[in-house]
C-alpha angles and dihedrals in degrees: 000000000000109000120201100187103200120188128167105075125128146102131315131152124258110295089031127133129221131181113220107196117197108198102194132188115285084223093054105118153196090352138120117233123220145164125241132187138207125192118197106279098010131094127258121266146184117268099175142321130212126199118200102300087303114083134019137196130193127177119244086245096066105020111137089016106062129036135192125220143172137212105202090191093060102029094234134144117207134190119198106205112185127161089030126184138212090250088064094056100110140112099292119203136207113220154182133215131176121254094245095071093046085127092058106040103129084063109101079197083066094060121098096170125056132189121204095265119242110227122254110206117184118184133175 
């Protein structure tokens, strides 16, 4: 079984920044990595989605606040998350999609690996 081991989460205040790291397997393949949220009674949606160094995705709702990145040496997906705001505190997922489905990779529909999620809270 595929493991996405996801750290970084936490609080900070309105205007605050936090780093989500995403460490994923050596032998994960031909797949895009991506990170997902989920805030209590809504459903879950795509944040961004990296592939390779090529290609990135973010969503409309965090778009100039937050960035994805990769470190191929270390096999590690990083999102970068500044200016945030109480609507992004939520359960937030590290994920994996294959990529065949690049076109797609907002979709959570689109995922095939999960990690455990690492918790975003924003206060003010």
């Amino acid at each position: 079984e595929v493991q996405l081991a996801e750290s970084g989460g936490g609080s900070v205040q309105v205007g605050g920044s936090l780093r989500l790291s995403c460490e994923a397997p050596s032998t994960l393949e031909n797949v895009y990595m991506g990170w997902f949220r989920q805030a209590p009674g809504k459903e879950r949606e795509g944040v961004a989605t990296i592939r390779g160094n090529l290609a990135t995705t973010i969503a409309r709702s965090v778009k100039d606040r937050f960035t994805i990145s990769q470190d191929d040496a270390s096999n590690t997906v990083y999102l970068q998350m500044t200016n945030l705001k109480p609507e992004d505190t939520a359960m937030y997922y590290c994920a994996a999609g294959p990529i065949s489905l690049w076109y797609s990779s907002l979709s959570p529909a689109s995922i095939t690996i999960w990690g455990q999620g690492t918790q975003v809270t924003v206060s003010s």
